[in-house]
Coordinates of C-alpha atoms in Angstrom, one line a residue:
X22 CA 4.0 5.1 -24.8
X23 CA 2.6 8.4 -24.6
X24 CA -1.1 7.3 -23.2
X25 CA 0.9 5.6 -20.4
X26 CA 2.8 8.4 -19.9
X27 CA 0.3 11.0 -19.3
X28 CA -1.9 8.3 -17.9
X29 CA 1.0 8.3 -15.1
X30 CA 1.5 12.0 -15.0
X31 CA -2.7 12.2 -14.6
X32 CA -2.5 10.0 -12.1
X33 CA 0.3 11.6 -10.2
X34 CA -1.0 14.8 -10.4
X35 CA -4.7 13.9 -8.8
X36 CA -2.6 12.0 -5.7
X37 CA -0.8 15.7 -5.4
X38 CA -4.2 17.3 -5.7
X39 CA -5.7 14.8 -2.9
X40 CA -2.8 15.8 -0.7
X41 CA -1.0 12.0 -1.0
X42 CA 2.2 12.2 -0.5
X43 CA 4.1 11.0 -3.9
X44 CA 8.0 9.8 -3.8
X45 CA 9.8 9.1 -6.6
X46 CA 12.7 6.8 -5.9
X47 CA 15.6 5.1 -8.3
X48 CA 13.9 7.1 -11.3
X49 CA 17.1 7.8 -13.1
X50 CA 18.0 4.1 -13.2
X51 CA 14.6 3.3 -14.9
X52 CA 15.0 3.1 -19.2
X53 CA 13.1 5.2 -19.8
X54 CA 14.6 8.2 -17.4
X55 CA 15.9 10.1 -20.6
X56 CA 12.5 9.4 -22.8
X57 CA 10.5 10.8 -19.8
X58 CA 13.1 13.9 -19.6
X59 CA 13.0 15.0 -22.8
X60 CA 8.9 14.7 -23.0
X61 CA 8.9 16.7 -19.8
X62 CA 7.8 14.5 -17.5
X63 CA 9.5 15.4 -14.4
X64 CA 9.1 19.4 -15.6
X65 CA 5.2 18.7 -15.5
X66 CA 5.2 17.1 -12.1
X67 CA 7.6 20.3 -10.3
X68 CA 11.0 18.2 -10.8
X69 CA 14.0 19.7 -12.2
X70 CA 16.9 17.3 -13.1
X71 CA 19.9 18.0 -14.7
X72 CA 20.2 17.2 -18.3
X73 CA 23.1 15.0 -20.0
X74 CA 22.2 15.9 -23.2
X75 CA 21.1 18.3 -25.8
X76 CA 17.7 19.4 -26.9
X77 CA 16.4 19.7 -30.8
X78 CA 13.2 20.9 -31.7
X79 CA 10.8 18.2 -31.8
X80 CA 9.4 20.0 -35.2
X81 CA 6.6 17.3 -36.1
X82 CA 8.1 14.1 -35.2
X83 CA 6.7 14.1 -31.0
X84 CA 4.9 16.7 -29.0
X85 CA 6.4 16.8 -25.5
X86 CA 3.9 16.7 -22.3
X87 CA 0.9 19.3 -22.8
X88 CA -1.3 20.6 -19.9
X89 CA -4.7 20.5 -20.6
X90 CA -6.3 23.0 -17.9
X91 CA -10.1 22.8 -17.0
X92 CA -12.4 25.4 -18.3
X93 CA -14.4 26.6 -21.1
X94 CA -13.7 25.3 -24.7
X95 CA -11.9 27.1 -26.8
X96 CA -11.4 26.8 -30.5
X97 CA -8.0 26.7 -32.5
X98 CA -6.7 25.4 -29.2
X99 CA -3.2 25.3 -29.9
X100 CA -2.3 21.9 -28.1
X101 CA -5.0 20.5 -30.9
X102 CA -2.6 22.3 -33.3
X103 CA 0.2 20.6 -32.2
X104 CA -0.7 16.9 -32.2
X105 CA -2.3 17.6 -35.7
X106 CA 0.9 18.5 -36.8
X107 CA 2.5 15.5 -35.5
X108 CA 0.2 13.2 -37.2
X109 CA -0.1 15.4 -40.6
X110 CA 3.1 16.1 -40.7
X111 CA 2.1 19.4 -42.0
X112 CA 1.0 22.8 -40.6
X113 CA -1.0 23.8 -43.5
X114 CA -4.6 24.8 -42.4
X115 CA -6.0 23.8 -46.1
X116 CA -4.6 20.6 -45.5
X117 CA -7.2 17.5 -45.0
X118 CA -5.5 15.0 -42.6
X119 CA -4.7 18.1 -40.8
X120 CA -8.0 20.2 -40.4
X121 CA -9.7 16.4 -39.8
X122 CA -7.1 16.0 -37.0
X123 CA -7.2 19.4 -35.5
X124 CA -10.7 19.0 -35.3
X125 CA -11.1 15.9 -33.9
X126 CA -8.6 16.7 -31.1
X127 CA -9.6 19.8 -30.5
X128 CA -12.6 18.1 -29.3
X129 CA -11.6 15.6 -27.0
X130 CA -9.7 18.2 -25.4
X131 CA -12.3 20.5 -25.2
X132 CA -14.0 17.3 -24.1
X133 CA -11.3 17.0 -21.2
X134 CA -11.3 20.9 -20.6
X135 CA -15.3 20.9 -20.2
X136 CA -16.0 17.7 -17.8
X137 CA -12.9 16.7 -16.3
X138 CA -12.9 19.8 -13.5
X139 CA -8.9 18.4 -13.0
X140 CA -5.5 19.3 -15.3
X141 CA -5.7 16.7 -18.0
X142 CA -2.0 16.0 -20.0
X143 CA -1.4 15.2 -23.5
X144 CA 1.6 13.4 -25.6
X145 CA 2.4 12.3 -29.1
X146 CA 4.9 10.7 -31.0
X147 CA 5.6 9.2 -34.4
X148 CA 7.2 6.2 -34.2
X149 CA 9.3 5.4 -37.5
X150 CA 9.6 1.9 -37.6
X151 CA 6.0 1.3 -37.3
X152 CA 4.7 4.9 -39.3
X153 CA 2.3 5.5 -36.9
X154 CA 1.7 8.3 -34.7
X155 CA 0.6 7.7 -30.8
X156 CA -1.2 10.2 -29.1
X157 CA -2.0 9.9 -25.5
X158 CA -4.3 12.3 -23.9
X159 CA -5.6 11.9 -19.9
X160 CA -7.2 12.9 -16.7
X161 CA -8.1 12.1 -13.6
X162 CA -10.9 14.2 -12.7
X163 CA -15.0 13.9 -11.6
X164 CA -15.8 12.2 -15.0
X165 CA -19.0 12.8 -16.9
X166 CA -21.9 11.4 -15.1
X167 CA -20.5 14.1 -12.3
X168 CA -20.0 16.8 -14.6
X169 CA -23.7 16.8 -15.7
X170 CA -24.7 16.5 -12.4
X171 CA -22.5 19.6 -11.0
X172 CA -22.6 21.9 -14.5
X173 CA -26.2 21.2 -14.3
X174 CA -26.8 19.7 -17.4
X175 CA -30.0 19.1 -18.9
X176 CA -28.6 15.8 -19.7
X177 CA -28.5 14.6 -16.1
X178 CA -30.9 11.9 -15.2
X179 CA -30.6 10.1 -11.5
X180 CA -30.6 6.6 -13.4
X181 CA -27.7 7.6 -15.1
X182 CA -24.5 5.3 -14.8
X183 CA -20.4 6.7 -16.3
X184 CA -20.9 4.5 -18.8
X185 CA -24.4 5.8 -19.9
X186 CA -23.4 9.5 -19.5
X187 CA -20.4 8.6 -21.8
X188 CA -22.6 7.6 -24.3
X189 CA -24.6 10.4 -24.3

């Protein structure tokens, strides 16, 4: 659920960026109204609702929405932290599963920071029943192949295609 979430929200956001006009309509009749509440999806895309019930802190069980704003890399990025935590269950820095996590995320968003040139938006969740955690993280922005081209990176070759940018 959380990679179609912020898949949505990416999605949404670019057709507000483009100038598209965007209408939500019926969305508190949908399932998933409350879900998308309480992982702050209408807070990320400028709608405040009402609330019919009562937050917790989401300690390590689900990270709510996460902007991930374009820019320079940074390390110990702190939404990294967060999803590490969610899938380590831990905080601890000396912690394996957690550093390998951290790591890892912390480079796809910095990934995602570096290329996209457009807000990306990140989720997890542990889901119980199945002890897994999801994580979704998205954008909509220019892509790599355009990246190289407009960050002029030595990397950028006219015969390039996405697919063989993504590989590089």
């Amino acid at each position: 659920i959380p990679a179609a979430v912020v898949a949505t929200l990416s999605q949404l956001n670019r057709w507000v960026a483009d100038h598209r006009r965007v209408v939500l309509i019926d969305y508190a009749d949908n399932n998933a109204f409350r879900y998308l509440q309480r992982m702050d999806f209408f807070e990320r895309i400028g709608v405040t609702l009402n609330e019919d019930f009562s937050r917790r802190e989401s300690g390590n069980a689900f990270v709510p929405i996460q902007e991930i704003p374009p820019g320079s890399a940074t390390l110990n990025d702190e939404v990294a932290n967060r999803l590490a935590a969610c899938v380590a269950e831990t905080e601890d820095p000396f912690d394996d599963l957690y550093r390998l996590c951290q790591y890892s995320l912390g480079e796809l968003i910095a990934n995602c920071r570096q290329h996209s040139g457009a807000t990306g938006f990140t989720s997890a969740q542990y889901a119980e029943k199945k002890n897994m955690v999801r994580i979704g993280v998205a954008d909509s922005g220019q892509g790599i192949l355009s990246s190289f081209f407009t960050g002029g990176s030595p990397h950028y070759r006219e015969d390039l295609t996405d697919e063989s940018a993504l590989a590089l």
